[in-house]
Coordinates of C-alpha atoms and ligand atoms in Angstrom, one line a residue:
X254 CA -14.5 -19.2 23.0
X255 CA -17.3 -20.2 20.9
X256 CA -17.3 -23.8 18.7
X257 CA -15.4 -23.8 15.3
X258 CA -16.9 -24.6 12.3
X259 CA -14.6 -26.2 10.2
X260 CA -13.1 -29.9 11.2
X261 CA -9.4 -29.7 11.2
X262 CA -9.4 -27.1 13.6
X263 CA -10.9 -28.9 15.9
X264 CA -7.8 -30.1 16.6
X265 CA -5.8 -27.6 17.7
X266 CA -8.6 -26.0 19.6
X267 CA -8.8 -28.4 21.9
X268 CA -7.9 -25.7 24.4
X269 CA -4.4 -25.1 22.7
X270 CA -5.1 -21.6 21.0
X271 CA -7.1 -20.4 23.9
X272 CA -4.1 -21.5 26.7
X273 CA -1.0 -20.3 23.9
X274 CA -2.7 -16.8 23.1
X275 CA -3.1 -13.8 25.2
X276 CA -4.9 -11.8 22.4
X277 CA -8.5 -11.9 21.3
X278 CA -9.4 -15.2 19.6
X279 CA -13.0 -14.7 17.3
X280 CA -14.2 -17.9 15.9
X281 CA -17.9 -17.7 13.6
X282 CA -20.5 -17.8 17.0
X283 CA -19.2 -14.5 18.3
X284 CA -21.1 -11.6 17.6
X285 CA -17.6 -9.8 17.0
X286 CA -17.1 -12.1 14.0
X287 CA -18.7 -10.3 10.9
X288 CA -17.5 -7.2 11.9
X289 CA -13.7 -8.9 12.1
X290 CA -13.5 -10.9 9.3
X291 CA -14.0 -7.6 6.7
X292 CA -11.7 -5.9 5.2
X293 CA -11.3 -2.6 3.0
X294 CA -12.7 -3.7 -0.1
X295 CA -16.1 -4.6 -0.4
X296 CA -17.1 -7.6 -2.1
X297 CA -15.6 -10.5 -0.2
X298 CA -17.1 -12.7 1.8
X299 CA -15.0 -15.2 2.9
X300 CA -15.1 -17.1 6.3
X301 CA -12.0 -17.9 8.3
X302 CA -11.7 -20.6 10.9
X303 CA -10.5 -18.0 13.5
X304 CA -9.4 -14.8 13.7
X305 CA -7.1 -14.0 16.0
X306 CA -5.5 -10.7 17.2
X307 CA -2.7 -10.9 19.0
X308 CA -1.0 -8.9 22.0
X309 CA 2.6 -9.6 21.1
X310 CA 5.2 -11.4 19.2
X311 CA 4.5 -14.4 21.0
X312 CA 1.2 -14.9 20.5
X313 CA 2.4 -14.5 16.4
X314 CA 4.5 -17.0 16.9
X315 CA 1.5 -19.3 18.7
X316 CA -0.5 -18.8 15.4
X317 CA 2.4 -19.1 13.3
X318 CA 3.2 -22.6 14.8
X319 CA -0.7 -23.4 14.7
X320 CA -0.9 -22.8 11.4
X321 CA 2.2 -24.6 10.4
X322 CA 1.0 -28.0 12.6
X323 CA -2.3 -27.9 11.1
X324 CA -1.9 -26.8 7.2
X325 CA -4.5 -24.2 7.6
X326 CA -4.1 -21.5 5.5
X327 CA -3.0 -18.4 7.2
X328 CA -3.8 -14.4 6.0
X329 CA -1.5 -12.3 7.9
X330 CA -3.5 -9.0 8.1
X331 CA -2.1 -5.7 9.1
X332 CA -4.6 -3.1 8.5
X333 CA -6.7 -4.9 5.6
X334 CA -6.2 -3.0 2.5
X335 CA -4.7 -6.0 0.0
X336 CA -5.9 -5.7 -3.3
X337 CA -5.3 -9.1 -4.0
X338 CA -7.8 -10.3 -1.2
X339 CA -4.5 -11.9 1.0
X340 CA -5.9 -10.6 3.8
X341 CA -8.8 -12.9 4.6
X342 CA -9.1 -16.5 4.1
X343 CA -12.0 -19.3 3.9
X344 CA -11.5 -21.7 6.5
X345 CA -8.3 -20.9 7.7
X346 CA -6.4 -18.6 10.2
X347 CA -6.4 -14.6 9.8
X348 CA -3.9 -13.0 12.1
X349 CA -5.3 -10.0 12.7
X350 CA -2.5 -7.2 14.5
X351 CA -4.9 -4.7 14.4
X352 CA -4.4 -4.6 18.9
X353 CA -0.2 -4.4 18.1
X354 CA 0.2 -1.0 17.8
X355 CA 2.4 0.7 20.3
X356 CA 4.9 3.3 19.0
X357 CA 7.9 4.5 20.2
X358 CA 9.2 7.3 19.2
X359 CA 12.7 8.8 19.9
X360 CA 12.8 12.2 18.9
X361 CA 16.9 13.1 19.6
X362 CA 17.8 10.0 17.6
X363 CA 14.8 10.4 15.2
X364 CA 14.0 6.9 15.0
X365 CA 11.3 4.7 16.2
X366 CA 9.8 1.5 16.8
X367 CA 6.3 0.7 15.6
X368 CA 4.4 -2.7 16.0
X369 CA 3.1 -3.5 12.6
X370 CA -0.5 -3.3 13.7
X371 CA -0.6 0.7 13.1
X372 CA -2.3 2.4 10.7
X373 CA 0.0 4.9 8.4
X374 CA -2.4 7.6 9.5
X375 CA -1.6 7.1 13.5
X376 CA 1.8 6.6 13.0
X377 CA 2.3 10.0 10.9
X378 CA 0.1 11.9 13.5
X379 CA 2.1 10.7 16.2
X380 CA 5.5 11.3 14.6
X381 CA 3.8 15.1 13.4
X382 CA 3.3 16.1 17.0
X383 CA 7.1 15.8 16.6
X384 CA 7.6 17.6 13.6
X385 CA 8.6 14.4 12.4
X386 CA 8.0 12.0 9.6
X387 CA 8.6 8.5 8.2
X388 CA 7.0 8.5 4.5
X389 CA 4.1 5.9 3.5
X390 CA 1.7 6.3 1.0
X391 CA -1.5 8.2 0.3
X392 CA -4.1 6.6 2.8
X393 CA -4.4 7.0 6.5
X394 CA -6.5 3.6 6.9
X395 CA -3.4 1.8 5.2
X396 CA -1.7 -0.8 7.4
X397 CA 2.2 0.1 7.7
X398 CA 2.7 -4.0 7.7
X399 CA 1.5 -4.6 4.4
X400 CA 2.9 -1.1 2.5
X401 CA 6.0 -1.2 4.4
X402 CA 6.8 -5.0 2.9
X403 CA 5.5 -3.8 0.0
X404 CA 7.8 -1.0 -0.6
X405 CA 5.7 2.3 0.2
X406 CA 5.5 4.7 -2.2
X407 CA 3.7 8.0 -1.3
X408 CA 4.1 11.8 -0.4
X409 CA 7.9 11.8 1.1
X410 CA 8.8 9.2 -2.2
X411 CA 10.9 11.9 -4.0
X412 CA 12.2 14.0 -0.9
X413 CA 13.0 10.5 1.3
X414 CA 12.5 7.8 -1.2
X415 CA 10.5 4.4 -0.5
X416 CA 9.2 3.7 3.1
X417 CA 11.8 1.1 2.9
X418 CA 14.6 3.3 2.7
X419 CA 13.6 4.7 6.1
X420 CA 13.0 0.6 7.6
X421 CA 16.4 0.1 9.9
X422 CA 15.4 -2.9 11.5
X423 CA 12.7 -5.1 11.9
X424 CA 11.3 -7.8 14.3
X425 CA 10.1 -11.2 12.2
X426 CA 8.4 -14.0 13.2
X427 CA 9.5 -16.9 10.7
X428 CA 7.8 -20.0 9.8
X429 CA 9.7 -22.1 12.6
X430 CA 7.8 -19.6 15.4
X431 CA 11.0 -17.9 15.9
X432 CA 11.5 -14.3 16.8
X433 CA 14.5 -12.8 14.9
X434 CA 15.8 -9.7 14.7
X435 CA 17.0 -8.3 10.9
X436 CA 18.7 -5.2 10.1
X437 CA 21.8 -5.0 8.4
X438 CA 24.4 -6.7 10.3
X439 CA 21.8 -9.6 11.7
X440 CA 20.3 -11.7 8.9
X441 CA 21.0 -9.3 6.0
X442 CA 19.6 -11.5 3.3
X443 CA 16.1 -11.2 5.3
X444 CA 16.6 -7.5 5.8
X445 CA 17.0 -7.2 1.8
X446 CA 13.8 -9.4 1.2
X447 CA 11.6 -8.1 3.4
X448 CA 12.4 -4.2 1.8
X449 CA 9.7 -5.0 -0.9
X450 CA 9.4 -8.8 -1.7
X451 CA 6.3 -8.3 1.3
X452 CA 5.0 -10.9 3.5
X453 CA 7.0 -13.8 2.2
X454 CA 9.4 -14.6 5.2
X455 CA 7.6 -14.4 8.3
X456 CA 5.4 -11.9 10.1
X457 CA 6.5 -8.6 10.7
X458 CA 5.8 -7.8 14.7
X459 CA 7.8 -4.3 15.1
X460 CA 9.6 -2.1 12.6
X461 CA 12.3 0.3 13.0
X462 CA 12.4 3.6 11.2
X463 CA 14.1 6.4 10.7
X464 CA 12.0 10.0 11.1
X465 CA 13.1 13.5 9.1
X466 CA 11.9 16.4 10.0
X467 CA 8.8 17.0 8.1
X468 CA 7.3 19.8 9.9
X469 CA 5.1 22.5 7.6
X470 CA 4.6 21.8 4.0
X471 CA 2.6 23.3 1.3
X472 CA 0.2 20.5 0.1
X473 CA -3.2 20.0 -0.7
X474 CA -5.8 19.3 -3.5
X475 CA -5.6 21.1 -6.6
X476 CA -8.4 20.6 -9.4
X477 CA -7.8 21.0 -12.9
X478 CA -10.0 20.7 -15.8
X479 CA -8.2 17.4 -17.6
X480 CA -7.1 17.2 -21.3
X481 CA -4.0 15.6 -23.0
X482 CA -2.4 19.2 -22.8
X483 CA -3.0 19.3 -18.9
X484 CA -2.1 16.1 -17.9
X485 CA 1.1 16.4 -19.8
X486 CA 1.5 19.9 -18.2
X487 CA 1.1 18.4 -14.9
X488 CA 3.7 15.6 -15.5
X489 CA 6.6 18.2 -16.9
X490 CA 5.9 19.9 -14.3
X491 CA 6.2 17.2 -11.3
X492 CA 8.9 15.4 -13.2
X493 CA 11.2 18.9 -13.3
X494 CA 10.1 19.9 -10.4
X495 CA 12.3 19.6 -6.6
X496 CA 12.2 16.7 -5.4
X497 CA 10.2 18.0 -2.1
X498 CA 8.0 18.0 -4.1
X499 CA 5.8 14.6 -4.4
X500 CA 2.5 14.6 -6.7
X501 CA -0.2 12.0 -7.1
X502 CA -2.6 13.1 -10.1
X503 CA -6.1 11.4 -10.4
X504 CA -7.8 11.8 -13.2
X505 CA -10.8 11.1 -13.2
X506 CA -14.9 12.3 -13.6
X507 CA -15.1 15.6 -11.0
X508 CA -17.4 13.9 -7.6
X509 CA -19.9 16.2 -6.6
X510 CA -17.9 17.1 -3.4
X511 CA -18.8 20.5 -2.1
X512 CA -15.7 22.5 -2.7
X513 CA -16.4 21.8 -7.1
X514 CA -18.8 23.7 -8.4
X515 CA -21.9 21.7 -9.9
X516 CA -21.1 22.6 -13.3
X517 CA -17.7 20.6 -13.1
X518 CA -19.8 17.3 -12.0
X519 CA -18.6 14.2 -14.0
X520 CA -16.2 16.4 -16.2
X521 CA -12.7 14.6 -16.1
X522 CA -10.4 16.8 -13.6
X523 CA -7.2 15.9 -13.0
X524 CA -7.8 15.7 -9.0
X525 CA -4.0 16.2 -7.6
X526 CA -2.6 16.3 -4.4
X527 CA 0.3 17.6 -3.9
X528 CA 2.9 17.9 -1.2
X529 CA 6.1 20.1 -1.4
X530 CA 8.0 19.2 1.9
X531 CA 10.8 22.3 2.2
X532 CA 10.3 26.0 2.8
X533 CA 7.0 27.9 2.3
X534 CA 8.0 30.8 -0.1
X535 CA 9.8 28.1 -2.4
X536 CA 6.8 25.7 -2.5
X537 CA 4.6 28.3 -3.4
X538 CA 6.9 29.1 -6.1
X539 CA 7.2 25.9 -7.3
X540 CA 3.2 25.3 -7.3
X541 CA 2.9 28.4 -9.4
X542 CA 2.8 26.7 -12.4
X543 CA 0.3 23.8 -12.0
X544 CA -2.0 26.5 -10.9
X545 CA -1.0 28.5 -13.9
X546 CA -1.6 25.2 -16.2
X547 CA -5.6 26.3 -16.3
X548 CA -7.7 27.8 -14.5
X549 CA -8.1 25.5 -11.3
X550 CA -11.9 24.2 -10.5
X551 CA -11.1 23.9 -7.0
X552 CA -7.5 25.0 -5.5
X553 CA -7.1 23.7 -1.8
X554 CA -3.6 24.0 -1.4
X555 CA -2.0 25.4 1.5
X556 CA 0.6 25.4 4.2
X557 CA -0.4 22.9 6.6
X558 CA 1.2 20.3 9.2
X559 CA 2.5 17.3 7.3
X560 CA -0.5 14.7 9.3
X561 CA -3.1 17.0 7.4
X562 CA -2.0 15.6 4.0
X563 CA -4.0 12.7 5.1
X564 CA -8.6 13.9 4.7
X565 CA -10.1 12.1 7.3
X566 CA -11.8 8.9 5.9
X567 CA -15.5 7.7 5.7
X568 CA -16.4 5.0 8.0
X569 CA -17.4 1.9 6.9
X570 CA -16.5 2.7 3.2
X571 CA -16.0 -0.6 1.5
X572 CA -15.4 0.2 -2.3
X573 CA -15.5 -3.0 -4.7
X574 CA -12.8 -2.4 -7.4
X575 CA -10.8 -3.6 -10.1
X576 CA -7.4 -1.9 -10.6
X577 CA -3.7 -2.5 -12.8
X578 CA -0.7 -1.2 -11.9
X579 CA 2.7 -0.5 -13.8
X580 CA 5.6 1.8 -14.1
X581 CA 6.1 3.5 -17.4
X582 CA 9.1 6.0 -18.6
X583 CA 6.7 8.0 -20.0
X584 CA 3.1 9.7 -20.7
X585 CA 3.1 10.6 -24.4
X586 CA 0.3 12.1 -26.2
X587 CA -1.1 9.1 -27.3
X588 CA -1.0 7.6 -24.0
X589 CA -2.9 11.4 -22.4
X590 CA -5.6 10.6 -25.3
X591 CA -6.3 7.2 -24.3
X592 CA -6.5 8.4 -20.7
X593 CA -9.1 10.9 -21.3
X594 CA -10.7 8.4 -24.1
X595 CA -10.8 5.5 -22.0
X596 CA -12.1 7.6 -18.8
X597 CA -15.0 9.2 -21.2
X598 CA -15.9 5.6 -22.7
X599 CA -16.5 3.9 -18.9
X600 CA -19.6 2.6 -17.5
X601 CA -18.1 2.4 -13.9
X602 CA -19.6 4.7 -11.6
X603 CA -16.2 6.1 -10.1
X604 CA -13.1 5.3 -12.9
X605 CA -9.9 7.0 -12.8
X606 CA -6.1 6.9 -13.9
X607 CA -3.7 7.7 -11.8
X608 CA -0.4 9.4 -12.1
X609 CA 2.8 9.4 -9.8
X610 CA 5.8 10.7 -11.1
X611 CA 8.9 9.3 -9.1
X612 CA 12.4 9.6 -9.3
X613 CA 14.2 12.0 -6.4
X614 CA 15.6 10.1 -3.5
X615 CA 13.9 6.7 -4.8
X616 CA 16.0 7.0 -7.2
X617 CA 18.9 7.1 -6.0
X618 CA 19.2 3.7 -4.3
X619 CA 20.5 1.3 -6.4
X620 CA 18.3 -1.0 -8.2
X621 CA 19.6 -4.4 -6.1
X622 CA 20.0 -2.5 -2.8
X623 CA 16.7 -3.8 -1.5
X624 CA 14.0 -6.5 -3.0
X625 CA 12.5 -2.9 -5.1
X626 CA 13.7 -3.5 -8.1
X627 CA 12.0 -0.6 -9.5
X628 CA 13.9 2.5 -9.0
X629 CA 14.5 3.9 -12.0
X630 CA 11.4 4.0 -13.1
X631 CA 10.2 7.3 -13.8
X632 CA 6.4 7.2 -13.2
X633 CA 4.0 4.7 -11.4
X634 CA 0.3 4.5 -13.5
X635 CA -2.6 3.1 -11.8
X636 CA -5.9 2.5 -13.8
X637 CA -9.3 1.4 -11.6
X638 CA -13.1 1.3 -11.7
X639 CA -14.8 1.7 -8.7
X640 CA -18.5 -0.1 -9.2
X641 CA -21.1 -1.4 -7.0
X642 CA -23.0 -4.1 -8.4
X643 CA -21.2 -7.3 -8.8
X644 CA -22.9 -8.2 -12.2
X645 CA -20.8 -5.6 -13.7
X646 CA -17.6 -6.8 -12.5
X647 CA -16.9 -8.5 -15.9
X648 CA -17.5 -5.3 -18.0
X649 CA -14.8 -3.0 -15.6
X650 CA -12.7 -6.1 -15.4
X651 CA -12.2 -6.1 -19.4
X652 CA -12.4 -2.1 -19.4
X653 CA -9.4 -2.5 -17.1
X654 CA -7.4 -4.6 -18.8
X655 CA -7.8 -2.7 -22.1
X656 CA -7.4 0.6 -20.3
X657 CA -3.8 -0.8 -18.9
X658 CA -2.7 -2.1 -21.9
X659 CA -3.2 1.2 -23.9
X660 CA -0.9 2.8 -21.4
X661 CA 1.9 -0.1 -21.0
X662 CA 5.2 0.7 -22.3
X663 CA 7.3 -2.0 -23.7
X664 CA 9.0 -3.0 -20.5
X665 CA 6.5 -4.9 -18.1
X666 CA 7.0 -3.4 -14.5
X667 CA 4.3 -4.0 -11.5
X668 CA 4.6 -2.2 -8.2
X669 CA 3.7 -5.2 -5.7
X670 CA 1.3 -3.6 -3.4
X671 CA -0.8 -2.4 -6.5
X672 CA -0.9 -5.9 -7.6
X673 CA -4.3 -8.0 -7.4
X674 CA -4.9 -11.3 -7.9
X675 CA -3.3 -11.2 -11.1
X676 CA -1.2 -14.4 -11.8
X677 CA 2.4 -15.4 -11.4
X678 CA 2.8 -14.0 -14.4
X679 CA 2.1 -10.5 -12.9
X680 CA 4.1 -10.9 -9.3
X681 CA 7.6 -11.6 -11.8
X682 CA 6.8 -8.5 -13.3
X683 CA 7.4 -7.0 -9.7
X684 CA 10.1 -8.8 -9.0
X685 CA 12.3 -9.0 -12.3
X686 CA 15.5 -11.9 -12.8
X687 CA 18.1 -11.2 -10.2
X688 CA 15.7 -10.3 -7.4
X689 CA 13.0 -13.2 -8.0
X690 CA 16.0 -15.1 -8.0
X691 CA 17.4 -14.3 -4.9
X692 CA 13.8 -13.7 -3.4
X693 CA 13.9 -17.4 -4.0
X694 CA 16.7 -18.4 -2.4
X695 CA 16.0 -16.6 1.0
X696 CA 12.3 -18.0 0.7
X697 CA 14.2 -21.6 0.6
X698 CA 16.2 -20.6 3.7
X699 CA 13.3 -19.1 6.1
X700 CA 10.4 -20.5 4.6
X701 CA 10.7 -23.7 2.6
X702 CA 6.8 -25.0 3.0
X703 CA 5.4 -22.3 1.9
X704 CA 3.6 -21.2 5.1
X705 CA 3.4 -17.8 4.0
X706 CA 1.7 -18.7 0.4
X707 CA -1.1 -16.1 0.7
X708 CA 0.8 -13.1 -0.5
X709 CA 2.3 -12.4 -3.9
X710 CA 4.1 -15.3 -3.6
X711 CA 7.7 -16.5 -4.4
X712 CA 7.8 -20.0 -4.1
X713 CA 10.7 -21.5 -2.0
X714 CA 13.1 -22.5 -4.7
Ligands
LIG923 C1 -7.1 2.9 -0.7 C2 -5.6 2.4 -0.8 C3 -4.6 3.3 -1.0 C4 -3.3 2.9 -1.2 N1 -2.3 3.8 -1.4 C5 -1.1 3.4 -1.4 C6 0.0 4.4 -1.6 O1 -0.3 5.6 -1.7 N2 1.2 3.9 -1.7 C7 1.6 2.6 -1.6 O2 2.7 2.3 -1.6 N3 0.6 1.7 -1.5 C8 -0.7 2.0 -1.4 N4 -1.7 1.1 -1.3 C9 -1.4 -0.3 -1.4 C10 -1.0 -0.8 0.0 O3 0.3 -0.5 0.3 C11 -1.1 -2.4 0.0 O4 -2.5 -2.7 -0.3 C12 -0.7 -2.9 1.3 O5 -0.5 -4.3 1.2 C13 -1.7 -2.7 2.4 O6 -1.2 -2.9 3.6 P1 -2.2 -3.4 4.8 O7 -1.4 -3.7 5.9 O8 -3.2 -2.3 5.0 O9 -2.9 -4.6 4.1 P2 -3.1 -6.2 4.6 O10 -4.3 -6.6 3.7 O11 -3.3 -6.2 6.1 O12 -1.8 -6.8 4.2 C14 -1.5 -7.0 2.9 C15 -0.5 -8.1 2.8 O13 0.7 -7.7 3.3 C16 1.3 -8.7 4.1 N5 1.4 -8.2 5.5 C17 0.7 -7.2 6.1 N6 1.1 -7.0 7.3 C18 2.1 -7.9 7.5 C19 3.0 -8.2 8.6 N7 2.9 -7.5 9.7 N8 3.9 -9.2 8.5 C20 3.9 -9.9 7.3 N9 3.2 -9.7 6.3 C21 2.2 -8.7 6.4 C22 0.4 -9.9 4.0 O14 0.9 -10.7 2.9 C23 -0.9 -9.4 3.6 O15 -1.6 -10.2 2.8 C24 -3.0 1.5 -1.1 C25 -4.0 0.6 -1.0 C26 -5.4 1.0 -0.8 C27 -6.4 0.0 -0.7

């Protein structure tokens, strides 16, 4: 192990990490270290203490008492795609479990166990070779620690609900290095919190889900040429629709990708993927009419294995980008205008609005059943710019922010894991009264110091 920059942990690295750890320890001398300390977005530079990866729940609980011992700050990093930046730290301790990712998967009981160190993208492949399928969101590359806490909200959302509502257990590592296991009969106050108030409470090691049988579906990219009458086409459409069917609509300025024709580069499209998870013949039915909504610029969609929904990703793609979140009740034609307004007026060289109607199983859990407080919301809206020089960040940061408020309804909602570093203000509008409230409480009971602060944090109350 290499010498540590920074004083305090000098201390503790007096031979303690090395001797308590199994797992890969990368401190700033080792030629590993650059390539470990980034994360999904681009722009941040910051320089932990240490990075370690560990092998197993024990070696979390080493860094978890480490951290605790010597104040350092710790990020707790799963795969690395917080928007808020949690997932790196200057000076302190990144947990990396990027090496924890054995699966289990029981195929008769239709359940498994994943170490939280997976990728959504190798844990759906997996469970396809099965014919199987927990739901997580809309990204292979996405870390099932941190969108599992989170909630999880992608192609299963209306057919299964959250990734949450498939979570029947869960190993934890809490603040005093101890290894518990939550469902609902052991620790059920932790079991609620950790169904969406995130990485407050300790550090997920394993979770168990439950699999359905997800085997064909009909999904795939469709492109439509995007105008306040499409875009509230679409909507109608996906709101009245089965709930197999799960749609998430970007619109946005056409990229010159191969399959859309030049002429359509830098129009606004409304790029959609769509996944109908049921029988063939009645998914093609039920796509008929967003293909019938205008004449599609590109129309990918197709029966495929569920993994598919998932394009392979570029390597080493690092986007810097600003993006708001919120649920809304409803699109209305003021709110389609602004869309296509605000996505004509931007500088950014990537901007889009994105549009996920929910309801469907989601739905149907009640409201206080888990630390989601969000259920009955009837459609998640996302608005970003994707840039690349940091001297603009100021312009898409206001464009943003005007952009959002244009589309906000009255009632202030946030989904968590589309927060960024937004302000309290922002992380209450994830978790409204009752939960924060509770949140609060259990945060007391598991966590009182604070140890896990670099997250969308609910101070102990
Ligand atoms: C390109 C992209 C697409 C996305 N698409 C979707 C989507 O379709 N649906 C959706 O619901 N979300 C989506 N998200 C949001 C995503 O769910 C969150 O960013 C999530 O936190 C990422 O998890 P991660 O493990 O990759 O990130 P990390 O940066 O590793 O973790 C984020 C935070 O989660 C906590 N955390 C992570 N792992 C653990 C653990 N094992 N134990 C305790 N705490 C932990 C920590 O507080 C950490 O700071 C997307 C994000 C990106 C960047």
């Amino acid at each position: 192990m290499s010498s540590l920059t920074s004083a305090p942990t000098m201390i503790w690295t007096g031979g303690r990490l090395a001797a308590a750890v199994d797992g890969r320890i990368i401190t700033p001398g080792d030629a590993a270290y650059d390539r470990a300390r980034s994360v999904f977005y681009g722009g941040i530079d910051r320089r932990p203490a240490v990075i370690v990866r560990p092998t197993d729940a024990s070696d979390v609980s080493q860094v978890v008492l480490l951290a605790r011992e010597t104040g350092l700050e710790l990020a707790v990093r799963s795969g690395g795609h917080s928007l808020a930046r949690h997932s790196t730290t200057d000076g302190g301790i990144v947990l990396d479990l990027a090496d924890m990712h054995a699966l289990e998967i029981d195929p008769d009981q239709r359940t498994a166990w994943a170490q939280t160190g997976l990728t959504a993208g190798a844990y759906t492949t997996a469970a396809g070779a099965h014919g199987l399928a927990t739901g997580f969101g809309d990204t292979a590359s996405v870390g099932i620690g941190g969108i599992t806490l989170g909630g999880g909200i992608g192609y299963l959302v209306r057919k299964h609900g959250l990734t949450i509502d498939d979570l029947l257990a869960a190993e934890l590592v809490t603040a005093d290095g101890q290894l518990l296991h939550v469902d609902a009969d052991h620790h059920p106050d932790l079991f609620w919190a950790i169904r969406g108030g995130g990485g407050n409470f300790g550090v997920a090691t394993r979770f168990q889900f439950r699999l359905h049988p997800v085997d064909q579906i009909v999904g795939g990219m469709l492109l439509l040429p995007a105008t306040p009458e499409t875009i509230g086409g679409f909507i109608a459409l996906a709101d009245a629709a089965p709930e197999e069917l799960s749609t998430i609509a970007n619109v946005m300025p056409a990229p010159p990708l191969p399959f859309v024709p030049a002429e359509h580069h830098g129009r606004l499209v409304i790029m959609a993927t769509l996944a109908y998870a049921g029988d063939v013949e009645a998914g093609q039915r039920v796509l008929a009419p967003f293909r019938a909504l205008a004449t599609p610029i590109a129309d990918l969609v197709r029966p495929m294995s569920y993994p598919e929904i998932y394009p392979p990703e570029e390597e080493g793609f690092h986007p810097t980008a600003v993006l708001r979140t919120m649920f809304v009740d409803a699109v209305d034609r003021d709110a389609r205008e602004a869309i296509v307004e605000h996505l004509e007026a931007s500088t950014a060289p990537m901007r889009v609005a994105q549009l996920r109607v929910l309801g469907g199983a989601m739905a149907r859990v009640p409201a206080g059943a888990t630390a989601f407080a969000h259920r009955a919301s009837r459609l998640m809206v996302n608005v970003a710019a994707i840039y690349q020089r940091p001297e603009d960040a100021e312009e898409h940061r206001a464009w943003v922010d005007r952009f959002a408020a244009a589309l906000r309804d009255g009632d202030a909602r946030a989904y968590v894991n589309f927060l960024a570093d937004e302000g309290e203000a922002r992380v209450r509008e994830a978790y409204p009264g009752p939960t924060r409230e509770r949140l609060a409480a259990i945060k007391a009971r598991y966590d009182p110091t604070n140890l896990f602060r670099l997250n969308q944090n609910i101070p102990p109350t």
